[in-house]
mmCIF file of C-alpha atoms in Angstrom:
data_model
loop_
_atom_site.group_PDB
_atom_site.id
_atom_site.type_symbol
_atom_site.label_atom_id
_atom_site.label_comp_id
_atom_site.label_asym_id
_atom_site.label_seq_id
_atom_site.Cartn_x
_atom_site.Cartn_y
_atom_site.Cartn_z
ATOM 1 C CA MET A 1 -8.341 15.807 -11.846
ATOM 2 C CA HIS A 2 -11.820 15.625 -11.671
ATOM 3 C CA THR A 3 -15.231 14.084 -9.719
ATOM 4 C CA LEU A 4 -17.946 12.120 -10.852
ATOM 5 C CA SER A 5 -20.620 9.650 -9.435
ATOM 6 C CA ALA A 6 -20.436 7.079 -11.931
ATOM 7 C CA PRO A 7 -18.236 4.117 -11.052
ATOM 8 C CA ALA A 8 -15.011 3.621 -12.468
ATOM 9 C CA ARG A 9 -14.865 0.179 -14.805
ATOM 10 C CA PRO A 10 -12.148 -1.542 -16.496
ATOM 11 C CA SER A 11 -10.554 0.211 -19.965
ATOM 12 C CA ALA A 12 -11.268 -1.519 -22.459
ATOM 13 C CA ALA A 13 -7.254 -0.820 -23.559
ATOM 14 C CA VAL A 14 -6.405 -2.668 -20.259
ATOM 15 C CA SER A 15 -6.822 -6.576 -19.553
ATOM 16 C CA PRO A 16 -7.839 -6.526 -16.049
ATOM 17 C CA ALA A 17 -7.672 -10.480 -15.434
ATOM 18 C CA ARG A 18 -4.404 -10.478 -16.050
ATOM 19 C CA LEU A 19 -3.574 -7.680 -13.743
ATOM 20 C CA SER A 20 -1.372 -8.455 -10.604
ATOM 21 C CA ARG A 21 -2.334 -6.764 -7.443
ATOM 22 C CA ARG A 22 0.510 -4.620 -6.444
ATOM 23 C CA SER A 23 2.226 -4.507 -10.096
ATOM 24 C CA ALA A 24 -1.588 -2.894 -11.486
ATOM 25 C CA LEU A 25 0.038 0.309 -9.766
ATOM 26 C CA LEU A 26 1.804 0.912 -13.871
ATOM 27 C CA ALA A 27 -0.818 -0.334 -16.217
ATOM 28 C CA ALA A 28 -1.560 3.217 -17.254
ATOM 29 C CA ALA A 29 1.354 5.647 -16.153
ATOM 30 C CA GLY A 30 -0.421 8.385 -17.662
ATOM 31 C CA LEU A 31 -3.818 7.633 -15.795
ATOM 32 C CA ALA A 32 -5.103 10.868 -14.523
ATOM 33 C CA ALA A 33 -6.204 10.967 -10.731
ATOM 34 C CA TRP A 34 -9.061 8.174 -10.401
ATOM 35 C CA PRO A 35 -12.312 10.554 -9.083
ATOM 36 C CA ALA A 36 -14.476 9.428 -5.909
ATOM 37 C CA VAL A 37 -18.134 11.514 -6.030
ATOM 38 C CA ARG A 38 -18.512 14.660 -4.265
ATOM 39 C CA ALA A 39 -20.429 14.848 -1.357
ATOM 40 C CA ALA A 40 -24.086 16.184 -0.960
ATOM 41 C CA GLY A 41 -25.845 17.380 2.050
ATOM 42 C CA PRO A 42 -25.727 20.386 3.932
ATOM 43 C CA GLY A 43 -23.295 22.936 2.838
ATOM 44 C CA PRO A 44 -20.165 22.167 0.352
ATOM 45 C CA ALA A 45 -17.959 19.420 0.774
ATOM 46 C CA GLU A 46 -14.417 19.914 2.081
ATOM 47 C CA LYS A 47 -12.348 18.154 -1.101
ATOM 48 C CA ILE A 48 -9.582 16.081 0.232
ATOM 49 C CA THR A 49 -7.076 14.056 -2.149
ATOM 50 C CA LEU A 50 -5.366 10.756 -1.054
ATOM 51 C CA ALA A 51 -2.041 9.861 -3.228
ATOM 52 C CA GLY A 52 -1.810 6.067 -3.688
ATOM 53 C CA TRP A 53 1.004 4.126 -4.466
ATOM 54 C CA SER A 54 -1.441 2.222 -7.232
ATOM 55 C CA LYS A 55 -4.042 2.399 -9.634
ATOM 56 C CA PRO A 56 -7.380 1.538 -8.399
ATOM 57 C CA ILE A 57 -7.183 -1.841 -7.501
ATOM 58 C CA SER A 58 -8.904 -4.816 -6.176
ATOM 59 C CA GLU A 59 -7.361 -4.833 -2.475
ATOM 60 C CA ILE A 60 -8.506 -0.876 -1.784
ATOM 61 C CA THR A 61 -11.838 -1.736 -2.626
ATOM 62 C CA ASN A 62 -12.849 0.152 0.411
ATOM 63 C CA VAL A 63 -11.761 3.228 -1.000
ATOM 64 C CA LEU A 64 -13.116 2.807 -4.586
ATOM 65 C CA VAL A 65 -16.662 2.230 -3.718
ATOM 66 C CA GLU A 66 -16.974 5.695 -2.023
ATOM 67 C CA PRO A 67 -19.359 6.529 -5.397
ATOM 68 C CA GLU A 68 -22.395 3.527 -4.100
ATOM 69 C CA LYS A 69 -21.379 3.345 -0.228
ATOM 70 C CA GLY A 70 -20.591 7.471 0.304
ATOM 71 C CA PHE A 71 -18.343 6.367 4.172
ATOM 72 C CA PHE A 72 -16.159 9.796 2.922
ATOM 73 C CA LYS A 73 -19.960 11.564 1.447
ATOM 74 C CA ALA A 74 -20.986 11.011 5.475
ATOM 75 C CA GLN A 75 -17.818 12.658 7.097
ATOM 76 C CA GLY A 76 -18.703 16.201 4.838
ATOM 77 C CA LEU A 77 -15.706 15.119 2.243
ATOM 78 C CA ALA A 78 -15.475 14.774 -1.315
ATOM 79 C CA LEU A 79 -12.580 12.376 -2.063
ATOM 80 C CA THR A 80 -10.279 12.215 -4.975
ATOM 81 C CA TYR A 81 -7.991 9.278 -5.535
ATOM 82 C CA MET A 82 -4.575 10.317 -7.162
ATOM 83 C CA PRO A 83 -3.142 6.730 -8.645
ATOM 84 C CA GLY A 84 0.650 6.662 -8.185
ATOM 85 C CA ALA A 85 3.458 3.911 -9.004
ATOM 86 C CA GLY A 86 4.573 3.384 -5.691
ATOM 87 C CA GLY A 87 4.809 4.688 -2.029
ATOM 88 C CA GLY A 88 7.761 7.139 -3.122
ATOM 89 C CA ASP A 89 5.688 8.360 -6.010
ATOM 90 C CA ALA A 90 2.678 9.052 -3.239
ATOM 91 C CA ILE A 91 4.995 10.684 -0.855
ATOM 92 C CA ARG A 92 5.863 13.225 -3.818
ATOM 93 C CA ASN A 93 2.411 14.044 -4.296
ATOM 94 C CA ILE A 94 1.939 15.190 -1.035
ATOM 95 C CA LEU A 95 5.042 17.172 -0.733
ATOM 96 C CA SER A 96 4.148 19.066 -3.857
ATOM 97 C CA GLY A 97 0.898 20.084 -2.936
ATOM 98 C CA GLN A 98 -0.805 17.867 -5.225
ATOM 99 C CA ALA A 99 -2.510 15.728 -2.472
ATOM 100 C CA ASP A 100 -3.073 15.972 1.188
ATOM 101 C CA VAL A 101 -2.563 12.454 2.561
ATOM 102 C CA ALA A 102 -0.068 9.528 1.040
ATOM 103 C CA PHE A 103 -0.855 6.375 1.108
ATOM 104 C CA THR A 104 2.947 5.102 1.504
ATOM 105 C CA ASP A 105 5.025 2.387 2.796
ATOM 106 C CA PRO A 106 7.578 2.727 5.879
ATOM 107 C CA GLY A 107 10.440 2.759 4.271
ATOM 108 C CA SER A 108 9.272 5.515 1.766
ATOM 109 C CA PHE A 109 8.452 7.580 4.768
ATOM 110 C CA PHE A 110 11.811 6.590 6.594
ATOM 111 C CA MET A 111 13.627 7.594 3.582
ATOM 112 C CA ALA A 112 12.149 11.028 2.789
ATOM 113 C CA LEU A 113 12.613 12.053 7.005
ATOM 114 C CA ASP A 114 16.222 11.047 6.367
ATOM 115 C CA LYS A 115 16.048 13.869 3.827
ATOM 116 C CA GLY A 116 14.576 16.129 6.193
ATOM 117 C CA GLU A 117 10.763 16.681 5.270
ATOM 118 C CA LYS A 118 8.612 17.307 7.441
ATOM 119 C CA LEU A 119 6.087 14.554 7.858
ATOM 120 C CA ARG A 120 3.711 12.443 9.844
ATOM 121 C CA ALA A 121 2.199 9.389 10.171
ATOM 122 C CA ILE A 122 -1.807 9.282 11.343
ATOM 123 C CA TYR A 123 -2.819 5.735 10.333
ATOM 124 C CA ASP A 124 -1.373 2.294 10.198
ATOM 125 C CA ILE A 125 -3.008 1.019 7.350
ATOM 126 C CA TYR A 126 -1.799 -2.276 7.217
ATOM 127 C CA PRO A 127 0.640 -3.152 10.349
ATOM 128 C CA GLN A 128 1.349 -6.591 9.072
ATOM 129 C CA ASN A 129 4.134 -6.695 6.360
ATOM 130 C CA VAL A 130 2.720 -8.380 3.383
ATOM 131 C CA PHE A 131 5.928 -7.801 1.296
ATOM 132 C CA ASN A 132 8.078 -11.094 0.095
ATOM 133 C CA VAL A 133 10.436 -12.581 -3.621
ATOM 134 C CA VAL A 134 9.488 -15.011 -5.338
ATOM 135 C CA SER A 135 11.432 -16.992 -7.698
ATOM 136 C CA LEU A 136 10.806 -20.385 -9.483
ATOM 137 C CA LYS A 137 11.597 -23.840 -7.431
ATOM 138 C CA SER A 138 14.119 -24.683 -10.676
ATOM 139 C CA ALA A 139 16.162 -21.418 -9.508
ATOM 140 C CA ASN A 140 16.769 -22.654 -6.111
ATOM 141 C CA ILE A 141 16.651 -19.626 -3.960
ATOM 142 C CA THR A 142 15.767 -20.228 -1.145
ATOM 143 C CA ARG A 143 17.522 -18.045 1.023
ATOM 144 C CA PRO A 144 18.548 -14.373 1.118
ATOM 145 C CA ALA A 145 22.041 -15.058 0.272
ATOM 146 C CA ASP A 146 21.011 -16.775 -2.535
ATOM 147 C CA LEU A 147 20.116 -13.664 -4.117
ATOM 148 C CA LYS A 148 23.701 -12.104 -5.050
ATOM 149 C CA GLY A 149 24.318 -12.047 -8.831
ATOM 150 C CA LYS A 150 20.525 -12.560 -9.395
ATOM 151 C CA ARG A 151 17.980 -10.260 -11.709
ATOM 152 C CA ILE A 152 15.182 -9.826 -9.597
ATOM 153 C CA GLY A 153 11.943 -7.841 -10.579
ATOM 154 C CA VAL A 154 10.506 -4.866 -8.532
ATOM 155 C CA TYR A 155 7.120 -3.049 -9.565
ATOM 156 C CA SER A 156 8.771 0.759 -9.611
ATOM 157 C CA LEU A 157 12.236 2.320 -8.086
ATOM 158 C CA SER A 158 9.970 4.054 -5.967
ATOM 159 C CA SER A 159 7.791 1.191 -4.383
ATOM 160 C CA GLY A 160 8.095 -0.696 -1.688
ATOM 161 C CA THR A 161 8.524 -3.885 -3.030
ATOM 162 C CA ARG A 162 11.809 -2.542 -4.094
ATOM 163 C CA GLN A 163 12.410 -1.117 -0.375
ATOM 164 C CA ASN A 164 11.634 -4.358 1.260
ATOM 165 C CA LEU A 165 13.847 -5.818 -0.976
ATOM 166 C CA LEU A 166 16.875 -3.615 0.201
ATOM 167 C CA VAL A 167 15.761 -4.722 3.663
ATOM 168 C CA MET A 168 16.227 -8.461 2.844
ATOM 169 C CA LEU A 169 19.536 -7.958 0.854
ATOM 170 C CA HIS A 170 21.433 -6.493 3.776
ATOM 171 C CA GLN A 171 20.211 -8.287 6.024
ATOM 172 C CA ALA A 172 22.101 -11.216 4.003
ATOM 173 C CA GLY A 173 25.084 -8.715 3.852
ATOM 174 C CA LEU A 174 24.351 -7.699 0.591
ATOM 175 C CA LYS A 175 24.282 -4.466 -1.101
ATOM 176 C CA GLU A 176 22.140 -3.010 -4.070
ATOM 177 C CA SER A 177 25.036 -3.534 -6.305
ATOM 178 C CA ASP A 178 25.452 -7.245 -5.470
ATOM 179 C CA VAL A 179 22.080 -7.868 -7.505
ATOM 180 C CA THR A 180 20.337 -6.505 -11.065
ATOM 181 C CA ILE A 181 16.895 -4.745 -10.326
ATOM 182 C CA VAL A 182 15.098 -4.870 -12.619
ATOM 183 C CA VAL A 183 11.521 -2.836 -13.295
ATOM 184 C CA THR A 184 9.039 -5.178 -14.229
ATOM 185 C CA GLY A 185 5.891 -2.920 -14.178
ATOM 186 C CA LEU A 186 2.749 -4.417 -15.327
ATOM 187 C CA LEU A 187 2.431 -8.054 -15.134
ATOM 188 C CA ASN A 188 5.309 -8.973 -12.491
ATOM 189 C CA PHE A 189 5.528 -12.390 -12.825
ATOM 190 C CA ALA A 190 5.451 -12.449 -16.485
ATOM 191 C CA PRO A 191 9.354 -11.617 -16.765
ATOM 192 C CA LEU A 192 9.741 -14.764 -13.971
ATOM 193 C CA LEU A 193 8.412 -17.303 -16.322
ATOM 194 C CA GLN A 194 10.350 -15.901 -19.163
ATOM 195 C CA GLY A 195 13.400 -15.682 -17.540
ATOM 196 C CA GLN A 196 14.105 -12.141 -17.771
ATOM 197 C CA VAL A 197 14.354 -12.270 -14.297
ATOM 198 C CA ASP A 198 15.309 -15.245 -11.349
ATOM 199 C CA ALA A 199 13.070 -13.412 -9.143
ATOM 200 C CA THR A 200 10.853 -10.975 -8.267
ATOM 201 C CA ALA A 201 9.959 -8.785 -4.926
ATOM 202 C CA ALA A 202 6.116 -9.264 -4.517
ATOM 203 C CA THR A 203 3.430 -9.007 -2.245
ATOM 204 C CA ASP A 204 0.934 -11.799 -1.036
ATOM 205 C CA THR A 205 -1.980 -10.383 -3.164
ATOM 206 C CA GLY A 206 -0.027 -10.557 -6.159
ATOM 207 C CA LEU A 207 1.267 -13.877 -5.503
ATOM 208 C CA VAL A 208 -2.094 -15.141 -5.345
ATOM 209 C CA VAL A 209 -2.799 -13.576 -8.719
ATOM 210 C CA GLY A 210 0.522 -15.422 -10.513
ATOM 211 C CA LYS A 211 -0.688 -18.195 -8.832
ATOM 212 C CA ARG A 212 -3.927 -18.266 -10.260
ATOM 213 C CA ARG A 213 -2.316 -17.416 -13.586
ATOM 214 C CA GLY A 214 0.237 -20.316 -13.499
ATOM 215 C CA ILE A 215 3.224 -19.565 -12.288
ATOM 216 C CA GLY A 216 3.328 -23.289 -10.755
ATOM 217 C CA GLU A 217 5.800 -24.337 -8.240
ATOM 218 C CA VAL A 218 7.983 -21.354 -6.104
ATOM 219 C CA ASP A 219 9.454 -20.340 -3.764
ATOM 220 C CA VAL A 220 9.193 -17.689 -1.244
ATOM 221 C CA MET A 221 10.945 -15.638 1.363
ATOM 222 C CA GLU A 222 8.715 -13.386 3.399
ATOM 223 C CA THR A 223 9.936 -10.333 4.411
ATOM 224 C CA ARG A 224 8.351 -10.221 7.812
ATOM 225 C CA ASP A 225 10.379 -12.973 8.827
ATOM 226 C CA VAL A 226 13.223 -10.880 8.313
ATOM 227 C CA LEU A 227 11.823 -7.707 9.393
ATOM 228 C CA ASN A 228 8.314 -7.610 10.415
ATOM 229 C CA VAL A 229 6.816 -3.831 9.692
ATOM 230 C CA SER A 230 3.922 -1.956 8.860
ATOM 231 C CA SER A 231 2.981 -2.468 4.556
ATOM 232 C CA ASP A 232 1.324 0.939 4.799
ATOM 233 C CA LEU A 233 0.739 4.022 6.548
ATOM 234 C CA PHE A 234 -1.096 7.251 6.141
ATOM 235 C CA VAL A 235 1.369 10.006 6.008
ATOM 236 C CA VAL A 236 0.789 14.133 5.993
ATOM 237 C CA ARG A 237 3.320 16.972 5.318
ATOM 238 C CA GLU A 238 3.689 18.710 9.093
ATOM 239 C CA GLN A 239 1.876 21.655 7.534
ATOM 240 C CA VAL A 240 -0.851 19.890 6.303
ATOM 241 C CA TYR A 241 -1.255 18.203 10.013
ATOM 242 C CA GLN A 242 -1.025 21.470 11.580
ATOM 243 C CA GLU A 243 -3.789 23.601 9.519
ATOM 244 C CA LYS A 244 -6.209 20.692 8.744
ATOM 245 C CA LYS A 245 -6.430 18.352 11.694
ATOM 246 C CA ASN A 246 -10.471 18.552 11.877
ATOM 247 C CA LEU A 247 -9.924 17.748 7.889
ATOM 248 C CA LEU A 248 -7.917 14.863 8.524
ATOM 249 C CA ARG A 249 -9.629 13.722 11.720
ATOM 250 C CA ALA A 250 -12.898 12.910 9.366
ATOM 251 C CA PHE A 251 -10.593 11.389 6.962
ATOM 252 C CA LEU A 252 -9.648 8.530 9.210
ATOM 253 C CA ARG A 253 -13.080 8.088 10.600
ATOM 254 C CA ALA A 254 -14.413 7.676 6.902
ATOM 255 C CA TYR A 255 -11.537 5.325 5.932
ATOM 256 C CA ARG A 256 -11.858 3.330 9.374
ATOM 257 C CA ASP A 257 -15.790 3.024 8.798
ATOM 258 C CA SER A 258 -14.835 1.754 4.791
ATOM 259 C CA ALA A 259 -12.370 -0.690 6.261
ATOM 260 C CA ALA A 260 -14.613 -2.353 8.754
ATOM 261 C CA TRP A 261 -17.209 -2.409 6.534
ATOM 262 C CA MET A 262 -14.811 -4.715 3.895
ATOM 263 C CA ILE A 263 -13.825 -6.906 6.790
ATOM 264 C CA ALA A 264 -18.130 -7.702 7.906
ATOM 265 C CA HIS A 265 -18.581 -7.815 3.830
ATOM 266 C CA PRO A 266 -15.756 -9.274 2.128
ATOM 267 C CA ASP A 267 -18.195 -10.916 -0.430
ATOM 268 C CA GLU A 268 -19.831 -7.606 -1.333
ATOM 269 C CA ALA A 269 -16.943 -6.130 -1.540
ATOM 270 C CA ALA A 270 -15.491 -8.850 -4.078
ATOM 271 C CA THR A 271 -18.718 -8.098 -6.052
ATOM 272 C CA LEU A 272 -18.372 -4.461 -6.565
ATOM 273 C CA ALA A 273 -15.043 -4.636 -6.981
ATOM 274 C CA ALA A 274 -15.824 -5.737 -10.430
ATOM 275 C CA ARG A 275 -17.303 -2.494 -11.195
ATOM 276 C CA TYR A 276 -14.453 0.040 -9.601
ATOM 277 C CA ALA A 277 -11.505 -1.584 -9.805
ATOM 278 C CA ILE A 278 -9.207 -2.148 -13.156
ATOM 279 C CA ASP A 279 -8.209 -5.596 -12.399
ATOM 280 C CA GLY A 280 -11.576 -7.030 -10.763
ATOM 281 C CA THR A 281 -13.447 -9.054 -13.156
ATOM 282 C CA ASP A 282 -12.632 -12.126 -11.798
ATOM 283 C CA ARG A 283 -14.638 -12.441 -8.385
ATOM 284 C CA GLU A 284 -13.235 -15.238 -6.678
ATOM 285 C CA ILE A 285 -9.397 -13.655 -6.966
ATOM 286 C CA ASN A 286 -11.295 -10.138 -5.845
ATOM 287 C CA LEU A 287 -12.839 -11.787 -2.660
ATOM 288 C CA GLU A 288 -8.851 -14.157 -2.207
ATOM 289 C CA VAL A 289 -7.269 -10.395 -2.204
ATOM 290 C CA ILE A 290 -9.764 -8.511 0.003
ATOM 291 C CA ARG A 291 -9.629 -11.398 2.919
ATOM 292 C CA LEU A 292 -5.650 -11.133 2.704
ATOM 293 C CA ARG A 293 -5.741 -7.114 3.312
ATOM 294 C CA ASN A 294 -8.705 -7.437 5.725
ATOM 295 C CA ALA A 295 -6.119 -9.633 7.449
ATOM 296 C CA ALA A 296 -3.438 -7.371 7.046
ATOM 297 C CA ALA A 297 -5.394 -4.393 8.114
ATOM 298 C CA LEU A 298 -5.463 -6.116 11.809
ATOM 299 C CA PRO A 299 -3.065 -6.388 14.500
ATOM 300 C CA ALA A 300 -1.353 -9.880 14.483
ATOM 301 C CA GLY A 301 -3.736 -11.975 16.510
ATOM 302 C CA GLN A 302 -6.719 -9.558 16.338
ATOM 303 C CA GLY A 303 -10.064 -11.297 14.774
ATOM 304 C CA ALA A 304 -12.556 -9.320 12.652
ATOM 305 C CA GLN A 305 -14.852 -9.212 15.792
ATOM 306 C CA GLY A 306 -14.569 -5.873 17.400
ATOM 307 C CA ALA A 307 -12.053 -4.785 14.233
ATOM 308 C CA ALA A 308 -13.341 -0.953 14.205
ATOM 309 C CA ALA A 309 -11.522 -0.138 17.688
ATOM 310 C CA VAL A 310 -8.385 -1.430 16.418
ATOM 311 C CA LEU A 311 -8.265 -0.556 12.928
ATOM 312 C CA GLY A 312 -5.280 2.504 12.168
ATOM 313 C CA THR A 313 -3.208 1.746 15.518
ATOM 314 C CA PHE A 314 0.220 2.188 15.678
ATOM 315 C CA ASP A 315 2.701 -0.317 16.776
ATOM 316 C CA LEU A 316 5.564 2.403 17.626
ATOM 317 C CA ASP A 317 7.770 -0.111 19.193
ATOM 318 C CA ALA A 318 7.752 -2.481 15.802
ATOM 319 C CA LEU A 319 8.348 0.844 14.201
ATOM 320 C CA GLN A 320 11.057 2.083 15.898
ATOM 321 C CA LYS A 321 12.456 -1.181 15.469
ATOM 322 C CA ALA A 322 12.174 -0.984 11.837
ATOM 323 C CA ALA A 323 13.375 2.511 11.661
ATOM 324 C CA ASP A 324 16.207 1.196 13.638
ATOM 325 C CA ALA A 325 16.851 -1.400 11.339
ATOM 326 C CA TYR A 326 16.725 0.725 8.324
ATOM 327 C CA ARG A 327 19.784 3.491 9.741
ATOM 328 C CA THR A 328 21.461 -0.211 11.283
ATOM 329 C CA LEU A 329 21.533 -1.966 7.131
ATOM 330 C CA GLY A 330 22.603 1.639 5.711
ATOM 331 C CA LEU A 331 19.386 2.580 3.874
ATOM 332 C CA ILE A 332 18.729 5.664 6.000
ATOM 333 C CA GLU A 333 21.688 7.961 7.758
ATOM 334 C CA ARG A 334 20.111 9.664 10.028
ATOM 335 C CA PRO A 335 18.369 8.556 13.241
ATOM 336 C CA ILE A 336 14.448 8.749 13.230
ATOM 337 C CA ARG A 337 12.472 8.972 16.538
ATOM 338 C CA VAL A 338 9.342 7.372 15.723
ATOM 339 C CA ALA A 339 7.389 8.829 18.330
ATOM 340 C CA ASP A 340 8.073 12.353 16.966
ATOM 341 C CA VAL A 341 7.118 11.543 13.801
ATOM 342 C CA VAL A 342 4.002 9.448 14.494
ATOM 343 C CA ASP A 343 0.802 10.821 15.966
ATOM 344 C CA THR A 344 -1.996 8.965 17.007
ATOM 345 C CA ARG A 345 -4.197 12.114 18.372
ATOM 346 C CA LEU A 346 -6.323 11.872 14.964
ATOM 347 C CA LEU A 347 -7.565 8.501 15.361
ATOM 348 C CA PRO A 348 -10.898 7.776 15.475
ATOM 349 C CA ALA A 349 -12.712 6.590 18.886
ATOM 350 C CA ALA A 350 -14.466 2.927 17.533
#
């Protein structure tokens, strides 16, 4: 891990125009943690490491533009972004002490709690479920029950694509053993087109890119129609929560400000993504992806006006229903009382 002030630019070894947003996380499995700028100003900046589920891709442009925008610098922080291959990876990186905060999905959070890990969720990044399962029209897969016996692609076994696929399968009375799960990784829609899988678990942004790349007519099953739960949360270890409350408050203020900026300035963000995201070479796709993430960052029915006032807030009832559903479906064994593992006291005031 290292810290630089220069923009992160796409590697010549990667074909950014061909990367889908969630599948880009596997583009370079050995990639070192993405560096952001060290804060200047009075006194030494406090270091904080964010463990992501992905590589530095356009949907997290608000984080990637730190060298230029300095949202974290303004809070006295020196941010380092640590790439990962799924939400489970982000959890592992905080459990090992390599990172302070995990950018992870609720399923990975619940499963870690089920194993006895002491964790807290402190910010709801995307209150809306953005996961789906996509198949070609010719496959005639129009409902979850149709997935029985099929080969289904996921980004990685520790990703939210797999967790949400399991929810969809269980809701249809199917087990993981009733299907064949295939790790597609990079270019997740290519295996679908090539007939290597019958369907692929993806997200709204991945689908946008797939359509732009010519996947043709598809059937899409939205996970939110089965279980409408948040897509991603900021999660920390209990020890970090107890010992670094001020650091975490500063982190959440900085992230909230960066998210509010991207909501207010999607066109600027789309332009900057070309410089900072490994998949950002097509500005129009950047803009479409950024708009989708901006919408997902807001609670259902909330417009962009006054966004800062609601960014990060939890719907505890919805999250509890999700935890209960995970247990009912057999994805976790122990009951989880969400109020005990979600803490809203660090959320910044607007």
